Short mmCIF file of N, CA and C in Angstrom, two decimals:
data_model
loop_
_atom_site.label_atom_id
_atom_site.label_comp_id
_atom_site.label_asym_id
_atom_site.label_seq_id
_atom_site.Cartn_x
_atom_site.Cartn_y
_atom_site.Cartn_z
N MET A 123 74.74 82.21 106.55
CA MET A 123 76.00 82.49 107.20
C MET A 123 76.27 83.99 107.11
N SER A 124 76.51 84.63 108.24
CA SER A 124 76.73 86.07 108.24
C SER A 124 78.21 86.38 108.15
N ALA A 125 78.51 87.59 107.71
CA ALA A 125 79.90 88.03 107.59
C ALA A 125 80.50 88.21 108.98
N PRO A 126 81.80 87.93 109.11
CA PRO A 126 82.44 88.12 110.42
C PRO A 126 82.49 89.60 110.77
N PRO A 127 82.50 89.92 112.05
CA PRO A 127 82.63 91.33 112.45
C PRO A 127 83.92 91.91 111.88
N PRO A 128 83.95 93.22 111.58
CA PRO A 128 85.13 93.82 110.97
C PRO A 128 86.40 93.63 111.77
N HIS A 129 86.30 93.65 113.10
CA HIS A 129 87.52 93.51 113.90
C HIS A 129 88.15 92.15 113.73
N SER A 130 87.39 91.11 113.47
CA SER A 130 87.99 89.79 113.30
C SER A 130 88.78 89.72 111.99
N THR A 131 88.32 90.42 110.96
CA THR A 131 89.09 90.48 109.71
C THR A 131 90.42 91.16 109.96
N HIS A 132 90.41 92.23 110.73
CA HIS A 132 91.65 92.93 111.07
C HIS A 132 92.60 92.01 111.82
N GLU A 133 92.05 91.28 112.78
CA GLU A 133 92.87 90.37 113.57
C GLU A 133 93.49 89.29 112.71
N ILE A 134 92.75 88.80 111.75
CA ILE A 134 93.28 87.76 110.85
C ILE A 134 94.42 88.31 110.01
N VAL A 135 94.23 89.49 109.45
CA VAL A 135 95.28 90.09 108.62
C VAL A 135 96.52 90.40 109.44
N ILE A 136 96.33 90.92 110.62
CA ILE A 136 97.45 91.23 111.51
C ILE A 136 98.19 89.95 111.89
N ALA A 137 97.44 88.93 112.27
CA ALA A 137 98.06 87.66 112.65
C ALA A 137 98.82 87.03 111.48
N ALA A 138 98.25 87.11 110.28
CA ALA A 138 98.93 86.56 109.10
C ALA A 138 100.22 87.31 108.83
N THR A 139 100.20 88.61 108.97
CA THR A 139 101.41 89.41 108.74
C THR A 139 102.47 89.08 109.78
N LEU A 140 102.08 88.97 111.03
CA LEU A 140 103.03 88.61 112.08
C LEU A 140 103.63 87.22 111.83
N TRP A 141 102.81 86.28 111.39
CA TRP A 141 103.30 84.94 111.12
C TRP A 141 104.32 84.97 109.97
N LEU A 142 103.99 85.71 108.91
CA LEU A 142 104.92 85.81 107.78
C LEU A 142 106.24 86.46 108.22
N MET A 143 106.16 87.48 109.06
CA MET A 143 107.37 88.13 109.55
C MET A 143 108.21 87.15 110.36
N HIS A 144 107.56 86.38 111.20
CA HIS A 144 108.26 85.39 112.02
C HIS A 144 108.94 84.34 111.14
N ARG A 145 108.22 83.84 110.15
CA ARG A 145 108.81 82.85 109.25
C ARG A 145 109.98 83.44 108.47
N TYR A 146 109.86 84.70 108.08
CA TYR A 146 110.97 85.36 107.39
C TYR A 146 112.20 85.43 108.28
N GLN A 147 111.99 85.73 109.57
CA GLN A 147 113.10 85.76 110.52
C GLN A 147 113.80 84.41 110.56
N GLN A 148 113.04 83.35 110.48
CA GLN A 148 113.60 82.00 110.56
C GLN A 148 114.30 81.58 109.28
N THR A 149 113.79 82.02 108.14
CA THR A 149 114.29 81.49 106.87
C THR A 149 115.05 82.49 106.01
N GLY A 150 114.73 83.77 106.13
CA GLY A 150 115.34 84.77 105.25
C GLY A 150 114.85 84.66 103.81
N CYS A 151 113.74 83.96 103.60
CA CYS A 151 113.20 83.70 102.26
C CYS A 151 112.69 85.00 101.62
N LYS A 152 113.17 85.30 100.42
CA LYS A 152 112.76 86.52 99.73
C LYS A 152 111.27 86.49 99.35
N LYS A 153 110.75 85.30 99.08
CA LYS A 153 109.32 85.18 98.75
C LYS A 153 108.47 85.59 99.95
N LEU A 154 108.88 85.18 101.14
CA LEU A 154 108.16 85.59 102.35
C LEU A 154 108.27 87.10 102.55
N ALA A 155 109.42 87.66 102.25
CA ALA A 155 109.59 89.11 102.38
C ALA A 155 108.59 89.83 101.48
N ARG A 156 108.43 89.35 100.26
CA ARG A 156 107.46 89.97 99.33
C ARG A 156 106.04 89.83 99.87
N MET A 157 105.74 88.69 100.48
CA MET A 157 104.40 88.48 101.03
C MET A 157 104.13 89.44 102.19
N VAL A 158 105.13 89.64 103.04
CA VAL A 158 104.97 90.59 104.15
C VAL A 158 104.69 91.97 103.59
N GLU A 159 105.48 92.36 102.60
CA GLU A 159 105.30 93.69 102.00
C GLU A 159 103.93 93.81 101.35
N GLN A 160 103.43 92.76 100.73
CA GLN A 160 102.09 92.78 100.14
C GLN A 160 101.02 92.95 101.22
N HIS A 161 101.18 92.22 102.32
CA HIS A 161 100.22 92.33 103.42
C HIS A 161 100.22 93.75 103.98
N LEU A 162 101.41 94.31 104.16
CA LEU A 162 101.48 95.67 104.70
C LEU A 162 100.85 96.68 103.74
N ARG A 163 101.07 96.50 102.44
CA ARG A 163 100.44 97.40 101.46
C ARG A 163 98.92 97.25 101.50
N TRP A 164 98.44 96.00 101.56
CA TRP A 164 97.00 95.77 101.64
C TRP A 164 96.42 96.43 102.87
N MET A 165 97.13 96.29 103.99
CA MET A 165 96.64 96.90 105.23
C MET A 165 96.60 98.42 105.10
N GLN A 166 97.61 98.99 104.48
CA GLN A 166 97.66 100.44 104.34
C GLN A 166 96.53 100.94 103.44
N VAL A 167 96.31 100.25 102.33
CA VAL A 167 95.26 100.65 101.40
C VAL A 167 93.88 100.45 102.04
N GLY A 168 93.72 99.36 102.76
CA GLY A 168 92.41 99.04 103.33
C GLY A 168 92.19 99.54 104.74
N ALA A 169 93.05 100.44 105.20
CA ALA A 169 92.95 100.92 106.58
C ALA A 169 91.76 101.86 106.74
N SER A 170 90.58 101.26 106.76
CA SER A 170 89.36 102.04 106.90
C SER A 170 89.01 102.28 108.37
N SER A 171 89.81 101.72 109.26
CA SER A 171 89.55 101.91 110.69
C SER A 171 90.84 102.30 111.38
N PRO A 172 90.73 102.98 112.51
CA PRO A 172 91.93 103.34 113.28
C PRO A 172 92.70 102.10 113.75
N VAL A 173 91.99 101.02 114.04
CA VAL A 173 92.65 99.80 114.51
C VAL A 173 93.61 99.28 113.44
N LEU A 174 93.13 99.15 112.23
CA LEU A 174 93.97 98.63 111.15
C LEU A 174 95.07 99.62 110.78
N SER A 175 94.77 100.90 110.79
CA SER A 175 95.77 101.92 110.48
C SER A 175 96.91 101.89 111.50
N ASN A 176 96.58 101.82 112.78
CA ASN A 176 97.60 101.76 113.83
C ASN A 176 98.40 100.47 113.73
N ALA A 177 97.73 99.37 113.49
CA ALA A 177 98.43 98.08 113.36
C ALA A 177 99.39 98.11 112.19
N CYS A 178 98.96 98.67 111.08
CA CYS A 178 99.80 98.77 109.89
C CYS A 178 101.05 99.58 110.20
N GLN A 179 100.88 100.68 110.88
CA GLN A 179 102.01 101.54 111.22
C GLN A 179 102.99 100.80 112.13
N ARG A 180 102.48 100.14 113.16
CA ARG A 180 103.35 99.39 114.08
C ARG A 180 104.07 98.26 113.36
N LEU A 181 103.32 97.51 112.54
CA LEU A 181 103.92 96.38 111.82
C LEU A 181 104.95 96.86 110.80
N SER A 182 104.75 98.01 110.22
CA SER A 182 105.73 98.55 109.28
C SER A 182 107.05 98.84 109.99
N PHE A 183 106.97 99.40 111.20
CA PHE A 183 108.19 99.63 111.98
C PHE A 183 108.86 98.31 112.34
N GLU A 184 108.06 97.34 112.78
CA GLU A 184 108.61 96.03 113.12
C GLU A 184 109.23 95.37 111.90
N TRP A 185 108.56 95.49 110.75
CA TRP A 185 109.08 94.87 109.53
C TRP A 185 110.44 95.44 109.17
N ARG A 186 110.60 96.75 109.30
CA ARG A 186 111.91 97.36 109.00
C ARG A 186 112.99 96.76 109.89
N ALA A 187 112.67 96.59 111.16
CA ALA A 187 113.65 96.01 112.09
C ALA A 187 113.95 94.56 111.74
N VAL A 188 112.91 93.80 111.43
CA VAL A 188 113.08 92.38 111.11
C VAL A 188 113.83 92.21 109.80
N SER A 189 113.43 92.96 108.78
CA SER A 189 114.05 92.78 107.47
C SER A 189 115.50 93.24 107.47
N CYS A 190 115.82 94.27 108.24
CA CYS A 190 117.21 94.73 108.32
C CYS A 190 118.07 93.74 109.12
N ALA A 191 117.49 93.19 110.17
CA ALA A 191 118.23 92.24 111.01
C ALA A 191 118.50 90.94 110.28
N ALA A 192 117.66 90.59 109.32
CA ALA A 192 117.81 89.32 108.62
C ALA A 192 118.75 89.40 107.43
N GLN A 193 119.25 90.59 107.12
CA GLN A 193 120.16 90.72 106.00
C GLN A 193 121.44 89.94 106.31
N PRO A 194 121.90 89.13 105.38
CA PRO A 194 123.13 88.40 105.64
C PRO A 194 124.32 89.34 105.73
N VAL A 195 125.19 89.03 106.64
CA VAL A 195 126.41 89.82 106.81
C VAL A 195 127.48 89.18 105.95
N LEU A 196 128.00 89.95 105.04
CA LEU A 196 129.05 89.43 104.16
C LEU A 196 130.37 89.45 104.88
N PRO A 197 131.16 88.38 104.75
CA PRO A 197 132.46 88.36 105.41
C PRO A 197 133.39 89.39 104.79
N GLN A 198 134.26 89.92 105.61
CA GLN A 198 135.26 90.86 105.12
C GLN A 198 136.29 90.11 104.30
N PRO A 199 136.80 90.71 103.26
CA PRO A 199 137.83 90.02 102.47
C PRO A 199 139.08 89.80 103.29
N THR A 200 139.72 88.69 103.05
CA THR A 200 140.96 88.36 103.75
C THR A 200 142.11 89.05 103.06
N LEU A 201 142.85 89.79 103.84
CA LEU A 201 144.04 90.46 103.30
C LEU A 201 145.25 89.59 103.52
N HIS A 202 146.03 89.40 102.51
CA HIS A 202 147.23 88.55 102.62
C HIS A 202 148.46 89.39 102.78
#
């Protein structure tokens, strides 16, 4: 059994990160947020190709938007 081509590994990591981001949008789960951040760190450290480096950069921007949008909005205190 031969190793998969490098681009397929990149595609798997990118797809996994996108899936985790999507699930985080649906659930707001802090564990998923940590997993997304771990994937992004792994991608950044392992960015041995321009494809993975560019994907990491794009996903980091998307993650900031997703994670900020998913923050719960606290209700304003009621003034009597």
